[in-house]
Every structure is written in C-alpha cells, then in structure tokens.
Tab-separated table of C-alpha atoms and ligand atoms in Angstrom:
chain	number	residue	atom	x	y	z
A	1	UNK	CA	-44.865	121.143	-76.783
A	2	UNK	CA	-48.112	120.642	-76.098
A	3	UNK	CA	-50.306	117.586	-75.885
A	4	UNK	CA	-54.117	117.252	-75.771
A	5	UNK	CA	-55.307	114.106	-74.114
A	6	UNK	CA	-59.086	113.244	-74.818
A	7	UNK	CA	-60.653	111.371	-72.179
A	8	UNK	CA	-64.034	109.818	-71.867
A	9	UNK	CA	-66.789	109.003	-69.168
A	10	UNK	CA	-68.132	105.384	-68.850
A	11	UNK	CA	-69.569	103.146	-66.558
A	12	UNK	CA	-67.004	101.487	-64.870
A	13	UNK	CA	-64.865	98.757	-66.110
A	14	UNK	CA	-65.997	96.656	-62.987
A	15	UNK	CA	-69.542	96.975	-63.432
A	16	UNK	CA	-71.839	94.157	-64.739
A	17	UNK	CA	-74.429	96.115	-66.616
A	18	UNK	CA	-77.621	95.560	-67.236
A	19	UNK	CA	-79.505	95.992	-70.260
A	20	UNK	CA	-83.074	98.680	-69.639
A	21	UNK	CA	-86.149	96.692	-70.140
A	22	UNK	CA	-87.426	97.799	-73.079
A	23	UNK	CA	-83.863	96.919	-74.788
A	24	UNK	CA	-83.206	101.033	-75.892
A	25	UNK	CA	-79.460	100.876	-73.924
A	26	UNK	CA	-78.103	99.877	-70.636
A	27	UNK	CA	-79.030	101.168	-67.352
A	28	UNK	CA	-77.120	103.896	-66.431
A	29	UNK	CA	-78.654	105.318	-63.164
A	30	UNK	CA	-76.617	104.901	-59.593
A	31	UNK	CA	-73.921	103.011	-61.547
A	32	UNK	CA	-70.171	103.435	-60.590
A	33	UNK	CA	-68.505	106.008	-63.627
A	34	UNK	CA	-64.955	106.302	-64.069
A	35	UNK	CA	-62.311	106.840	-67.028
A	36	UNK	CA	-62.106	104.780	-69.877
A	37	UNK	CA	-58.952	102.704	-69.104
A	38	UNK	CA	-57.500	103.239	-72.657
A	39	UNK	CA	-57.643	107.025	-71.493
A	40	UNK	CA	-55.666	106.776	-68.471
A	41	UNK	CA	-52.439	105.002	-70.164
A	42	UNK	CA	-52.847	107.948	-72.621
A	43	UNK	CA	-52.854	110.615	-69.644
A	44	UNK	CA	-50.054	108.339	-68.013
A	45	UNK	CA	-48.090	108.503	-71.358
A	46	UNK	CA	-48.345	112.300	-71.721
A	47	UNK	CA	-47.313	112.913	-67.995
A	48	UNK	CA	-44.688	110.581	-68.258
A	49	UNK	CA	-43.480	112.224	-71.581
A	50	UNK	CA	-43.810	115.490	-69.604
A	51	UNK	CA	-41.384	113.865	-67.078
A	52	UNK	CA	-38.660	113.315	-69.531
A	53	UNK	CA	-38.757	117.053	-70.644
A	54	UNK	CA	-40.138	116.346	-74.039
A	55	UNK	CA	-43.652	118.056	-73.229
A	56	UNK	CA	-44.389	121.588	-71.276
A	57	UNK	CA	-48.115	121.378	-71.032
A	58	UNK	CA	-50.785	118.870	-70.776
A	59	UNK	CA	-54.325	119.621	-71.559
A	60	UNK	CA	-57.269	117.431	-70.740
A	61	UNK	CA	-60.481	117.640	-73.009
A	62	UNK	CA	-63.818	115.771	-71.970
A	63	UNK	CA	-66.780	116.455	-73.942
A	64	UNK	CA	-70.422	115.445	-71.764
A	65	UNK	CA	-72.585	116.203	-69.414
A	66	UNK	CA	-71.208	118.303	-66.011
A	67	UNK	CA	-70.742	115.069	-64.882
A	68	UNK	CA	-67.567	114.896	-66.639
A	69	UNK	CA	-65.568	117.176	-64.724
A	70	UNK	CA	-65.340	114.567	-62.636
A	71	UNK	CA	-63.391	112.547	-65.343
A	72	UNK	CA	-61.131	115.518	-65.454
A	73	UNK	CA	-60.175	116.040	-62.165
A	74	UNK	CA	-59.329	112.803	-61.912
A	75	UNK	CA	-56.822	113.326	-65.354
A	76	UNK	CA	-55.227	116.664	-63.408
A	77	UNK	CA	-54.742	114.712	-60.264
A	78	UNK	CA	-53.079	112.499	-62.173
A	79	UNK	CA	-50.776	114.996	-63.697
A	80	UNK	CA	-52.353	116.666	-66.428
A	81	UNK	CA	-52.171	120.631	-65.874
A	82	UNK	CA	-55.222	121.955	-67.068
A	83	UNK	CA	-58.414	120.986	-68.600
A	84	UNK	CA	-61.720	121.333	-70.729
A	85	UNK	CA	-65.020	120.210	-70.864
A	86	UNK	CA	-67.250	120.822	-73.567
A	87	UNK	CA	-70.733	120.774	-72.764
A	88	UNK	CA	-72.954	118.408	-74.402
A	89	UNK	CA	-75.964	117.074	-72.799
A	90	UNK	CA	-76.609	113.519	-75.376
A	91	UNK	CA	-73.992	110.442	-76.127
A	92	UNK	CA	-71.896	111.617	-79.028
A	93	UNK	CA	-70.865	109.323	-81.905
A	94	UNK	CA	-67.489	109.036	-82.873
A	95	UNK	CA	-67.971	111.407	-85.806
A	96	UNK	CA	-69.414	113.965	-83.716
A	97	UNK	CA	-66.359	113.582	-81.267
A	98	UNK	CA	-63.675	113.798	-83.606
A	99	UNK	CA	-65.401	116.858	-85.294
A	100	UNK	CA	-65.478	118.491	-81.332
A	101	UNK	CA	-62.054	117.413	-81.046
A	102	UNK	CA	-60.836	118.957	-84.084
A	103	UNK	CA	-62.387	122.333	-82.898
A	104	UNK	CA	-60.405	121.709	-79.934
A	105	UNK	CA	-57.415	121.219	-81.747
A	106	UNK	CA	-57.347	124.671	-83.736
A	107	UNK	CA	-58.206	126.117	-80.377
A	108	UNK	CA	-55.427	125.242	-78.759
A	109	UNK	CA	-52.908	123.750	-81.051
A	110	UNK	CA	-51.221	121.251	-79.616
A	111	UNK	CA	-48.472	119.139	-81.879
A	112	UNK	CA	-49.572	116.166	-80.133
A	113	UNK	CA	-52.790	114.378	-79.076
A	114	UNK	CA	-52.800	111.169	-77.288
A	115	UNK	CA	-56.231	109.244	-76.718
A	116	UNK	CA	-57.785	105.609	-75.866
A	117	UNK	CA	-57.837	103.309	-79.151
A	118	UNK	CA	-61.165	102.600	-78.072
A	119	UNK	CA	-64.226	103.677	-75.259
A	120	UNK	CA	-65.254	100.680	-73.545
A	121	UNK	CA	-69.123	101.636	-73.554
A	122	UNK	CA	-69.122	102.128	-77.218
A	123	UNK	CA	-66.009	99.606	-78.203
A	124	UNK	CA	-65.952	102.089	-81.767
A	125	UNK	CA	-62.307	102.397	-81.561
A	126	UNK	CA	-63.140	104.978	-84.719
A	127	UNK	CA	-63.070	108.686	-82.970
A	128	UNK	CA	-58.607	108.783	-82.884
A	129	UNK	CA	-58.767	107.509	-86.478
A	130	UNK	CA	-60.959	109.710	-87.848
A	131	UNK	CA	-59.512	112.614	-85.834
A	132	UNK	CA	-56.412	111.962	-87.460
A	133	UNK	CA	-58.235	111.679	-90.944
A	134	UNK	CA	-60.322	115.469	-90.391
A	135	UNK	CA	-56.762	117.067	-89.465
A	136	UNK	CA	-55.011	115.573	-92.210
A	137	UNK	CA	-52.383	114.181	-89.798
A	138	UNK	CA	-50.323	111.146	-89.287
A	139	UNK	CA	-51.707	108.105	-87.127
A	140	UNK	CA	-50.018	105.395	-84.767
A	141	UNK	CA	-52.583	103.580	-83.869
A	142	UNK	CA	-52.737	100.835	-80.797
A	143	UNK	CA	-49.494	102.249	-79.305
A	144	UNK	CA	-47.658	100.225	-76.814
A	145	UNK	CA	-44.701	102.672	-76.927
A	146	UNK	CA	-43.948	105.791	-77.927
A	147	UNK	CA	-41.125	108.099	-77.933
A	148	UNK	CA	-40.818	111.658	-78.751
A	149	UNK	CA	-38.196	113.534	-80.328
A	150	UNK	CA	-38.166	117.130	-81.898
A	151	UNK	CA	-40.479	116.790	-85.285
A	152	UNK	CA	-41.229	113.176	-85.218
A	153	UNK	CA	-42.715	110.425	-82.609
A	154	UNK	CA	-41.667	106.502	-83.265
A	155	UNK	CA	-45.274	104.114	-82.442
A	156	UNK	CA	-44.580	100.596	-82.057
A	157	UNK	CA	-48.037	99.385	-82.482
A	158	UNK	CA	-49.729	96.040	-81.909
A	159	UNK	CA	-50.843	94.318	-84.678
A	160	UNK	CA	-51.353	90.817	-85.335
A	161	UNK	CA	-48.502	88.564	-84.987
A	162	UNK	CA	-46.291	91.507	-83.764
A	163	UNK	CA	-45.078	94.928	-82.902
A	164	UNK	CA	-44.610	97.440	-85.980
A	165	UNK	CA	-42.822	100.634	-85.426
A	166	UNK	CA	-43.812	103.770	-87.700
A	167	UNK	CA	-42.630	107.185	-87.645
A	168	UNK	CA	-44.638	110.250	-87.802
A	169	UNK	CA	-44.213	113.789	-88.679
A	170	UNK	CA	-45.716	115.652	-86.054
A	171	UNK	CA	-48.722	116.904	-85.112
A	172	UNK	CA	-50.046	113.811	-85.128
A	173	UNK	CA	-52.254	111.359	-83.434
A	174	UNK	CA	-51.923	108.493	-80.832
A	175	UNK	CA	-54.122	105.900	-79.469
A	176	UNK	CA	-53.040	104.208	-76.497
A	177	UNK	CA	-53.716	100.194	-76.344
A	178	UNK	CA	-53.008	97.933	-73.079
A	179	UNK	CA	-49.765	97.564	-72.788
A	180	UNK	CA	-48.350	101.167	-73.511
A	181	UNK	CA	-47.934	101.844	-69.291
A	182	UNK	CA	-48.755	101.293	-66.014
A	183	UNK	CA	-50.883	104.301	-64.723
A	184	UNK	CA	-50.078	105.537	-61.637
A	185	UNK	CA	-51.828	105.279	-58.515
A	186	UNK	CA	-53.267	109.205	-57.465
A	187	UNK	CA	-51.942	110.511	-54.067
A	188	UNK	CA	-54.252	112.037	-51.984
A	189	UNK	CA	-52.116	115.586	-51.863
A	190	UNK	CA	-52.453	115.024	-55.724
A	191	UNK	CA	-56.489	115.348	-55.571
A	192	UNK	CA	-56.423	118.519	-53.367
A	193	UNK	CA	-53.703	120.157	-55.910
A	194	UNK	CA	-56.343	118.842	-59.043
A	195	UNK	CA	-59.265	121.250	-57.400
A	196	UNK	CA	-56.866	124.350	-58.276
A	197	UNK	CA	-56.100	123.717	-61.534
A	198	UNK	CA	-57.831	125.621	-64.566
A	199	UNK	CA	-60.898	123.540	-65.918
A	200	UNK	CA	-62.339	125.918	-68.510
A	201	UNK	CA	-66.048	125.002	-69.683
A	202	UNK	CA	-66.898	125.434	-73.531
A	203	UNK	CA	-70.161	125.202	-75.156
A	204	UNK	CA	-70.808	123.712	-78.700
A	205	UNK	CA	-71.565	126.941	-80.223
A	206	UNK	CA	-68.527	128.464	-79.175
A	207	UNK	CA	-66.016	125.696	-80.826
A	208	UNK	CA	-68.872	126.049	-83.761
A	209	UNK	CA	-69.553	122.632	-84.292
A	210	UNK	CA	-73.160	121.138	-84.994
A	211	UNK	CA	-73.894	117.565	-83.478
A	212	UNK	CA	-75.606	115.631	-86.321
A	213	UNK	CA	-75.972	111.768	-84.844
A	214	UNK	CA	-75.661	109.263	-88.202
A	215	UNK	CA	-76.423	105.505	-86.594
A	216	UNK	CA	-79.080	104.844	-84.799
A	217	UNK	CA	-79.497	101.866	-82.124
A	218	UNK	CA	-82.170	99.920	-82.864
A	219	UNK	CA	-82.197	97.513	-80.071
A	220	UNK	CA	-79.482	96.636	-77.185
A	221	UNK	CA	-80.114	92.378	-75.552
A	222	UNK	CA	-77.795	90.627	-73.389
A	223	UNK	CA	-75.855	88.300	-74.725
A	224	UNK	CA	-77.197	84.492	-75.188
A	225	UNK	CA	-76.450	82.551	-71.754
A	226	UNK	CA	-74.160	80.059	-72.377
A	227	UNK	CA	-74.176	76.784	-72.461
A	228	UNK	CA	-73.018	74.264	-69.856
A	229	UNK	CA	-70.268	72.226	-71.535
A	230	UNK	CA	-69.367	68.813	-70.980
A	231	UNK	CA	-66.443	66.189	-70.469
A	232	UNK	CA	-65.286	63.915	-72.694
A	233	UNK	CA	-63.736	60.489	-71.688
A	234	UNK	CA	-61.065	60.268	-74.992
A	235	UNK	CA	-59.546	62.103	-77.897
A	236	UNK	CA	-61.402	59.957	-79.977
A	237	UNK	CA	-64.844	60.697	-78.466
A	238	UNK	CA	-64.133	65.046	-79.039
A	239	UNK	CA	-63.062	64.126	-82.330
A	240	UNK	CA	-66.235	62.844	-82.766
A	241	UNK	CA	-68.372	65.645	-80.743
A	242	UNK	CA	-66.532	68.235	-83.412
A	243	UNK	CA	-67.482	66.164	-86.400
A	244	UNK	CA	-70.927	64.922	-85.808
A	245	UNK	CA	-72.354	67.545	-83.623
A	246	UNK	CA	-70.333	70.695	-83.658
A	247	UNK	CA	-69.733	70.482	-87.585
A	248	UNK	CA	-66.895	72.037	-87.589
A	249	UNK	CA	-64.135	69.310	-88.990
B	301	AMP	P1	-64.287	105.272	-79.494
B	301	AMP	O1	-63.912	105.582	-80.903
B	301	AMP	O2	-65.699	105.710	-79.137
B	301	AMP	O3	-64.043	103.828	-79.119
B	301	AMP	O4	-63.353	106.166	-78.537
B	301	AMP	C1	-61.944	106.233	-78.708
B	301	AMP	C2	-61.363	107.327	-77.842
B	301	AMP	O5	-61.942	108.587	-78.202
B	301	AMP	C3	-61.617	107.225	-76.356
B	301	AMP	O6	-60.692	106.345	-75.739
B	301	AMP	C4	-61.390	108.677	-75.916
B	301	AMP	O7	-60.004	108.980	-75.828
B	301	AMP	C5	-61.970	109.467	-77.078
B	301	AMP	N1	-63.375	109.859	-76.795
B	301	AMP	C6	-64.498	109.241	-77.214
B	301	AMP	N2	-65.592	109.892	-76.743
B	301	AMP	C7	-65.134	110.927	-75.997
B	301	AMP	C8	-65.757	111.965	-75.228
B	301	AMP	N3	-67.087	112.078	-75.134
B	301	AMP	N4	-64.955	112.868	-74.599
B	301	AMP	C9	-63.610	112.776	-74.690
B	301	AMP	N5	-62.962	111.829	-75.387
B	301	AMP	C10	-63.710	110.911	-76.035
C-alpha cells in the first residue's frame, strides 16, 4: 500500500513573529523554517505503519517555493522513501492545495494519505477536509490513533469531551492531531541516506491544475497587549470584580 503524506513549510514553531509594518503579513525574511508539527506525527505515523508491514511505500508531497525541498529531505530522513515538490512560487489557500493534492493523488494513487489537521502559519485546518470532500473519500479527522488493516483504517479522533473511533473504507484521508505519536529524533546517517533518495520536481501545468486564490487578507496586527492583572484579598472581593466590573455574572 501506498501512502502520500503532505507536508508543509512554515516559520518555525519557536519563532516569535513579527507582523511587516504596513500590516500586509508577517515578516518572513532570515526567519528559522521548519515542518509544520502536525506534519511530522503524520510522516511518523506512516513510517511507523510502514514498520508494522501494513505499508510498502511512503511518498512525501510539498507544494512551494525550492525552498521546500528542504521540508522534504527532512520527511525522507525521517523515513519517508521518496518525494515531490510541486513548484509554486505564491502562498496557496487551502482550496488551491487540496485541488494540487488531488492531482497528486490520481498521479500516484495511493489508498492512503495522512496529513497535519492544521498548518500552523495559516491555522485553516480546511485543506485534509476538503481533500477528502474533492476525492469523494472517507475522513478521520484529528487522529490520535490509527490502525490499518486490509480495506479499512479505525481513527479514534479527538473531539470534545472524548475519543470517537470511526471506520473507513479505504482510500481515505487522515489528519494527524497532537497526540497521535512521538516523532522520532533524525540520525545523522539518516540525513546522508535522505540526499539519495528520489525527490521528483512537478510543475503546475503538468498536474493541470490552475491556482485561483478566493480570500483575500486585508490586514494582519498583533494581538492587543495584555493587561496586567491584579490580586484580590477575598472571594468576596472577585465576586465582586466579576459582577461590577467584568460583567460577566
Ligand atoms: P491547513 O488546512 O492550511 O491548516 O493545512 C492542513 C494540512 O494541509 C497541513 O498540515 C499539511 O499537511 C497540508 N498542507 C497545507 N499546505 C500545504 C503545502 N503547501 N504543501 C504540502 N502540504 C500542505
């Protein structure tokens, strides 16, 4: 079986940004870039499915600038044993990626595609769910397990107040939340092995898809400083702060 794993390039999860001065995004330039988090657990999920025999190949698929190879070689040093990057020079939208990723998918049909439930430049947590929708498969959403078996994988997914488990029909579609896994630390071997794996480049043309960009940002701020709080001698005296000033009892 084969699994696609989608994963993205964003400023790293370390990294206070700062928003550009004339409030059109956040400054990008010299900033440390690294994986989306949500992506790794879904590359350590496919390699570790991969370790139990229930997957032969795992394909990495990162669609950006050149920049993004980066991204992948860090997904086949992790495990992952070949990958793709599709060329695109602006941001995509989640639309845009899902149609990409669909393209993808017919390309190189895989009965399985595992991704982050959410990018955390953008925070859309849209581009698995409308995957799913444009391919007409099943979803499991926010996964913090999964296990495969021949025609079906079982999600337990986190929702509110709990873990539900659903069953899907495969293909179908994954998004990995927190909890699904630990991802492994790379081993320096690993990263000289990554630089001889296949990373194939694809252009937009080629997969046939045209970019068409729906929302537009009108203007990115920082958000309001916040302010100092204060100590209260007695029950009685918050009681009174949440009443009377706060407004909210
Ligand atoms: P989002 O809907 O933007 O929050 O992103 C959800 C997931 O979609 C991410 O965790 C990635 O797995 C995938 N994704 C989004 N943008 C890209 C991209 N440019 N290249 C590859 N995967 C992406």
């Amino acid at each position: 079986m084969k699994v696609l794993v989608p994963v993205k390039r964003v400023v790293d999860y370390n990294v206070k940004v700062r928003v550009k001065a004339d409030g059109s995004g956040i400054e990008t330039a010299n900033l440390k870039m690294s994986m989306n988090p949500f992506d790794e657990l879904a590359v350590e999920e496919a390699i570790r499915l991969q370790e139990a025999g229930r997957v032969e190949t795992i394909i990495a698929v990162s669609i950006g600038t050149p920049a993004c190879q980066e991204t992948l070689r860090t997904a086949l040093a992790m495990g992952a044993d070949r990958a793709l990057l599709v060329a695109a020079e602006t941001e995509l939208q989640p639309l845009d990626v899902a149609k990409v990723l669909k393209a993808v998918v017919a390309q190189e049909t895989p009965e399985l595609v595992i991704m982050g439930k959410q990018a955390i430049d953008d925070d859309c947590n849209q581009t698995g769910q409308m995957l799913a929708a444009l391919l007409g498969w099943g979803q499991g959403t926010f996964a913090c397990a999964v296990a495969l078996a021949e025609s079906s994988v079982t999600v337990t997914r986190e929702v509110d107040g709990g873990n539900q488990t659903v069953r899907l029909k495969l293909p179908a579609v994954v998004t990995a939340d927190l909890r699904l896994n630990e991802p492994r630390y790379i081993k320096l071997p690993n990263i000289m092995k990554a630089k001889q794996k296949p990373l194939q480049r694809l252009t937009l043309q080629e997969l046939g898809v045209e970019i068409r960009p729906r929302i537009k940002t009108l203007r990115v701020a920082e958000p309001a400083p916040r302010r100092t709080g204060v100590k209260v001698a007695s029950v009685a005296e918050l009681v009174d702060k949440l009443r009377n000033e706060a407004r909210v009892l």
